[in-house]
Amino acid sequence: MRRRTFLLTGLGATGALILGWSLTPPRQRLRAGVLPSLEPGHVVLNGWLAIAPDDTVSIITPKSEMGQGIHTALAMIVAEELDCDWARVRTVPAPIDRVYNNVAAIVDGLPLHPDDMEAAPARALRWLAAKAAREVGLMMTSASSSVRDVWDVARDAGATARAQLLAAAALRWNLPVSDLRTERGLVIAGDRRLRYGELLGEATTQHPAQVSRKDPSRFTLIGHDQRRLDAQDAATGQLRFGMDELPDGTRYAAVAMPPVLGSRPRVYDGAAARARPGVRAVVALPGSEYGDTPGVAVIADSWWQAEQALSALNVQWTDSPHVALSSDGIRSTLRSVARSDAGLPHRFRGDANAALQAAHAVHEASYDVPYLAHATMEPPNATVLVTDAQVSVWTGTQLPDVARRAVAQVLQRAEREVVLHQRRLGGGFGRRLEADIVAQAARVAAALPGTPVCTIWSRRDDLQHDIYRPACAAVLRAGLDASGRPTAITAQTASQSPFKAYSRRIGFAWTARTPDRTAAEGLWDQPYEWPALRVGHRELDFAVPVGLWRSVGHSHHAFFLESFIDELAERAGSDPLQYRLDLLRAHPRPTRGLTTAAREAGWSDAPMRAPDGRPAAMGLALHQAFDTVVAQVATVSLSAERRVRVHRVVMAVDCGLAVHPDGVRQQMEGAVIFGLSAALHGEVRIVQGRVMTGNFHEYPLLSMRDTPSIDVHILPSAEPPAGVGEPGLPPVAPAVANAIARLTGERLRSLPLRPTRASRFVAEGTDSTERAERVEQQTP
């Protein structure tokens, strides 16, 4: 055969295989190939639930619980369709299996504008992405995708199991299924009743030809507030996290890590450390591709003994090639690049540059934000036991299959030899998508085979060796007509690429090389109806490790865009609310969100008075992320020392069907607090290659005293559930910044927000008594 014929034949056959694969439906997600760890007697009906003879229902959940309430929400979905007794429901972690791959996170991560989702090419691309994610994706908890990912399959799991139980009862009673019904874990036919637990043997042999889901009008759990499954343990302090549930005989490890980015241990005194009380071993750590830095670990009988022995190591570090690196220098570079480089276009409509040149006027503004840490309450930790037969890992991770692979790789073991015991996470925010602590802990434990070793980072370790939200700078320009209305907008941003850097660490080969949508998300994907638009981003590389942080690019691009829109409204002499509504005439969801938030907050762009008599002002912002629309109105005042005080945040949320409304409210409240911590305080400073931020006195979180009243208004919707964990964060910073600008006349374009001007309004008598009384009533 000639070479040309051979190549063409091979390409043709490959193309036919790809075409055939693309036309077949996605593989089922109902039945898993690996069984979960369950108490004796439980019968697994599918990959999402098992029932015990005493009617206990165990919901098998592949999503990591880190306080967001996903275990309760997932259990509600399955239990609704199963029609079981909610008081008998509990959850168990799912094993690692491809049936649990997160399809929604991959599909929703495609670079598609929300307005384009129904176009035929977009539907085809989403179809193919869903098929690929099912086969080669990851079992991740991220991107506010958990409920969206399980919505269909969890309903099918509950409905299928219910149909099996009905068929089993019909067989036992010799009745048609149509004569039977279910209610709270019972199959009922007239006066006869059978508990689910009595039907398990027959149910496993039933294969119903037709399975129907409940009509939403019959929901009794979904859409209604339920007590969280973990509420009792949370209230009584009995929740167990990764570093709480340890095997007998566990030893502890602390790690000395380089004080300057890029350094490595040159020499250290292992003998001196081993002479300290309780010390069992000293371990040199080379670091790995998963992001764990080189260092030296000490294993001891207690963590405090290990931590204290670190000083005896007297580590001498190599000179760093990044000693000239500083956050101030990085910010200067980012600002310069954002101003001079249009970057790679992420979205464009019309000829925005030409429209700017032809505009009556051009408004330009530059913004920037710093590096941010995750600062999870539970510091990074993992416990590993290495034996000849297997490697056991106890940890809380958002990505268990990558964590397992990292352990196998650094120990040169087969993945099947690694058993990962998933634990509750004391906060994630993207930090526990990383595998650095697990890879490091595996190397540490390998030095003491047969003994479980728990590696724990101190808070200083956590903040100084985090994988940060990247610093970013932006230049926005708008062409304006004579009335101040926009004719075009351009946005140029510059930063490191968070998802590309993350992809390199965990082995996402494709996204490690392609443009990073997260680097510009929150600018190009918003619903505003700009006549012409161009959004470009320029990627830069620095030695600072960056990755995914709660809401990723949305976290800062919302600050840029919503601040800029307020500036345009002020220049036009227009109310900021009406200015936005005029740009959303064809978008009812954000329009409804804005008008609801404004109405519930008693929106006014005039000054008012805080409860203590200080002048106050309102600011608003809108943002759409993870298919959820959030509008917020913040009421803000300043102290005599120009300290920002946020009194109240009112928000309207359109997240599709709210599976667990109280859970949605909790997530929105948490997002506001997390976002205010970043907006008012968050900043990781780097000087001469050294991260200076070492503990909470240098990286403060919002205190209870400073937490505002937060009113969450969930908009009713019949659409499928959308994301909830992250969308509440992006609008917070711009809403507060816009209020400060209204209050002081000072436009703050950098985070954290640090006003240099006092209020331009006097403390008393500026506004009407009626408005002052309203604010006093609404603000605690």
PDB file of C-alpha atoms in Angstrom, residues 428-546:
ATOM      1  CA  GLY A 428     -12.345  25.035  50.110  1.00  0.00           C
ATOM      2  CA  PHE A 429     -12.820  28.119  47.901  1.00  0.00           C
ATOM      3  CA  GLY A 430     -10.703  26.420  45.220  1.00  0.00           C
ATOM      4  CA  ARG A 431      -7.703  25.813  47.476  1.00  0.00           C
ATOM      5  CA  ARG A 432      -8.502  22.123  47.889  1.00  0.00           C
ATOM      6  CA  LEU A 433      -8.682  21.585  44.169  1.00  0.00           C
ATOM      7  CA  GLU A 434      -4.902  21.463  44.478  1.00  0.00           C
ATOM      8  CA  ALA A 435      -2.971  18.292  45.264  1.00  0.00           C
ATOM      9  CA  ASP A 436       0.181  19.882  46.703  1.00  0.00           C
ATOM     10  CA  ILE A 437      -0.484  19.021  50.355  1.00  0.00           C
ATOM     11  CA  VAL A 438      -1.441  15.440  49.488  1.00  0.00           C
ATOM     12  CA  ALA A 439       1.668  14.891  47.375  1.00  0.00           C
ATOM     13  CA  GLN A 440       3.822  16.380  50.116  1.00  0.00           C
ATOM     14  CA  ALA A 441       2.165  14.320  52.859  1.00  0.00           C
ATOM     15  CA  ALA A 442       2.730  11.131  50.866  1.00  0.00           C
ATOM     16  CA  ARG A 443       6.472  11.792  50.620  1.00  0.00           C
ATOM     17  CA  VAL A 444       6.606  12.541  54.338  1.00  0.00           C
ATOM     18  CA  ALA A 445       4.759   9.359  55.327  1.00  0.00           C
ATOM     19  CA  ALA A 446       6.950   7.225  53.078  1.00  0.00           C
ATOM     20  CA  ALA A 447       9.802   7.883  55.508  1.00  0.00           C
ATOM     21  CA  LEU A 448       7.892   6.028  58.245  1.00  0.00           C
ATOM     22  CA  PRO A 449       6.320   2.974  56.560  1.00  0.00           C
ATOM     23  CA  GLY A 450       3.599   1.256  58.529  1.00  0.00           C
ATOM     24  CA  THR A 451       2.843   4.369  60.577  1.00  0.00           C
ATOM     25  CA  PRO A 452       0.128   6.887  59.670  1.00  0.00           C
ATOM     26  CA  VAL A 453       1.552  10.405  59.483  1.00  0.00           C
ATOM     27  CA  CYS A 454      -0.600  13.541  59.522  1.00  0.00           C
ATOM     28  CA  THR A 455       1.095  16.514  57.843  1.00  0.00           C
ATOM     29  CA  ILE A 456      -0.366  19.862  58.908  1.00  0.00           C
ATOM     30  CA  TRP A 457       0.614  23.327  57.748  1.00  0.00           C
ATOM     31  CA  SER A 458       0.660  26.212  60.172  1.00  0.00           C
ATOM     32  CA  ARG A 459      -1.351  29.321  59.339  1.00  0.00           C
ATOM     33  CA  ARG A 460       1.860  31.033  58.296  1.00  0.00           C
ATOM     34  CA  ASP A 461       2.649  28.125  55.979  1.00  0.00           C
ATOM     35  CA  ASP A 462      -0.858  28.367  54.561  1.00  0.00           C
ATOM     36  CA  LEU A 463      -0.737  32.088  53.772  1.00  0.00           C
ATOM     37  CA  GLN A 464       2.874  32.203  52.596  1.00  0.00           C
ATOM     38  CA  HIS A 465       2.675  29.077  50.414  1.00  0.00           C
ATOM     39  CA  ASP A 466      -0.830  29.391  49.088  1.00  0.00           C
ATOM     40  CA  ILE A 467      -1.690  29.206  45.402  1.00  0.00           C
ATOM     41  CA  TYR A 468      -3.114  32.680  45.030  1.00  0.00           C
ATOM     42  CA  ARG A 469      -5.853  34.474  43.152  1.00  0.00           C
ATOM     43  CA  PRO A 470      -3.779  36.405  40.591  1.00  0.00           C
ATOM     44  CA  ALA A 471      -3.266  40.138  40.701  1.00  0.00           C
ATOM     45  CA  CYS A 472      -4.870  41.842  37.716  1.00  0.00           C
ATOM     46  CA  ALA A 473      -5.016  45.253  36.032  1.00  0.00           C
ATOM     47  CA  ALA A 474      -7.547  46.560  33.526  1.00  0.00           C
ATOM     48  CA  VAL A 475      -8.146  49.572  31.304  1.00  0.00           C
ATOM     49  CA  LEU A 476     -11.741  50.184  30.239  1.00  0.00           C
ATOM     50  CA  ARG A 477     -12.779  52.698  27.604  1.00  0.00           C
ATOM     51  CA  ALA A 478     -16.261  53.697  26.507  1.00  0.00           C
ATOM     52  CA  GLY A 479     -17.325  55.733  23.525  1.00  0.00           C
ATOM     53  CA  LEU A 480     -20.216  58.036  24.415  1.00  0.00           C
ATOM     54  CA  ASP A 481     -22.787  59.930  22.398  1.00  0.00           C
ATOM     55  CA  ALA A 482     -23.870  63.481  23.213  1.00  0.00           C
ATOM     56  CA  SER A 483     -26.298  62.228  25.883  1.00  0.00           C
ATOM     57  CA  GLY A 484     -23.671  60.121  27.624  1.00  0.00           C
ATOM     58  CA  ARG A 485     -24.970  56.802  26.306  1.00  0.00           C
ATOM     59  CA  PRO A 486     -22.340  54.229  25.277  1.00  0.00           C
ATOM     60  CA  THR A 487     -21.652  53.586  21.616  1.00  0.00           C
ATOM     61  CA  ALA A 488     -18.850  51.104  22.303  1.00  0.00           C
ATOM     62  CA  ILE A 489     -16.803  49.646  25.112  1.00  0.00           C
ATOM     63  CA  THR A 490     -13.356  48.047  25.194  1.00  0.00           C
ATOM     64  CA  ALA A 491     -11.679  46.255  28.072  1.00  0.00           C
ATOM     65  CA  GLN A 492      -8.003  45.327  28.183  1.00  0.00           C
ATOM     66  CA  THR A 493      -6.789  43.237  31.117  1.00  0.00           C
ATOM     67  CA  ALA A 494      -3.467  41.739  32.133  1.00  0.00           C
ATOM     68  CA  SER A 495      -2.749  39.012  34.670  1.00  0.00           C
ATOM     69  CA  GLN A 496      -1.359  35.557  35.125  1.00  0.00           C
ATOM     70  CA  SER A 497      -3.561  32.766  33.841  1.00  0.00           C
ATOM     71  CA  PRO A 498      -5.160  30.957  36.814  1.00  0.00           C
ATOM     72  CA  PHE A 499      -6.731  28.001  35.065  1.00  0.00           C
ATOM     73  CA  LYS A 500      -3.828  27.463  32.708  1.00  0.00           C
ATOM     74  CA  ALA A 501      -1.425  27.369  35.665  1.00  0.00           C
ATOM     75  CA  TYR A 502      -3.755  25.007  37.502  1.00  0.00           C
ATOM     76  CA  SER A 503      -4.058  22.785  34.435  1.00  0.00           C
ATOM     77  CA  ARG A 504      -0.285  22.418  34.220  1.00  0.00           C
ATOM     78  CA  ARG A 505      -0.112  21.284  37.843  1.00  0.00           C
ATOM     79  CA  ILE A 506      -2.784  18.613  37.617  1.00  0.00           C
ATOM     80  CA  GLY A 507      -2.183  17.429  34.054  1.00  0.00           C
ATOM     81  CA  PHE A 508      -5.008  19.033  32.043  1.00  0.00           C
ATOM     82  CA  ALA A 509      -3.003  18.950  28.825  1.00  0.00           C
ATOM     83  CA  TRP A 510      -5.577  20.692  26.623  1.00  0.00           C
ATOM     84  CA  THR A 511      -6.418  23.644  28.874  1.00  0.00           C
ATOM     85  CA  ALA A 512      -2.757  24.063  29.800  1.00  0.00           C
ATOM     86  CA  ARG A 513      -2.150  25.258  26.235  1.00  0.00           C
ATOM     87  CA  THR A 514      -5.383  26.953  25.150  1.00  0.00           C
ATOM     88  CA  PRO A 515      -6.615  30.461  26.021  1.00  0.00           C
ATOM     89  CA  ASP A 516      -7.917  30.753  29.569  1.00  0.00           C
ATOM     90  CA  ARG A 517     -11.549  31.909  29.645  1.00  0.00           C
ATOM     91  CA  THR A 518     -11.362  32.508  33.404  1.00  0.00           C
ATOM     92  CA  ALA A 519      -8.742  35.191  32.833  1.00  0.00           C
ATOM     93  CA  ALA A 520     -11.389  37.420  31.218  1.00  0.00           C
ATOM     94  CA  GLU A 521     -14.696  36.011  32.495  1.00  0.00           C
ATOM     95  CA  GLY A 522     -16.924  38.589  34.087  1.00  0.00           C
ATOM     96  CA  LEU A 523     -16.223  41.089  31.298  1.00  0.00           C
ATOM     97  CA  TRP A 524     -17.051  39.394  28.000  1.00  0.00           C
ATOM     98  CA  ASP A 525     -19.956  37.263  29.261  1.00  0.00           C
ATOM     99  CA  GLN A 526     -22.220  39.865  30.880  1.00  0.00           C
ATOM    100  CA  PRO A 527     -25.756  40.648  29.638  1.00  0.00           C
ATOM    101  CA  TYR A 528     -25.268  44.352  28.895  1.00  0.00           C
ATOM    102  CA  GLU A 529     -26.273  45.322  25.358  1.00  0.00           C
ATOM    103  CA  TRP A 530     -23.238  47.260  24.174  1.00  0.00           C
ATOM    104  CA  PRO A 531     -23.553  48.482  20.561  1.00  0.00           C
ATOM    105  CA  ALA A 532     -19.918  47.486  20.022  1.00  0.00           C
ATOM    106  CA  LEU A 533     -17.616  45.512  22.275  1.00  0.00           C
ATOM    107  CA  ARG A 534     -14.059  44.200  22.477  1.00  0.00           C
ATOM    108  CA  VAL A 535     -12.641  42.370  25.488  1.00  0.00           C
ATOM    109  CA  GLY A 536      -8.991  41.342  25.342  1.00  0.00           C
ATOM    110  CA  HIS A 537      -6.626  39.790  27.843  1.00  0.00           C
ATOM    111  CA  ARG A 538      -2.851  39.500  27.938  1.00  0.00           C
ATOM    112  CA  GLU A 539      -1.342  36.630  29.905  1.00  0.00           C
ATOM    113  CA  LEU A 540       1.879  37.248  31.821  1.00  0.00           C
ATOM    114  CA  ASP A 541       4.068  34.879  33.806  1.00  0.00           C
ATOM    115  CA  PHE A 542       5.547  35.602  37.215  1.00  0.00           C
ATOM    116  CA  ALA A 543       7.051  33.307  39.833  1.00  0.00           C
ATOM    117  CA  VAL A 544       4.022  33.703  42.094  1.00  0.00           C
ATOM    118  CA  PRO A 545       1.906  30.501  42.033  1.00  0.00           C
ATOM    119  CA  VAL A 546      -1.695  31.239  41.034  1.00  0.00           C
TER     120      VAL A 546
END
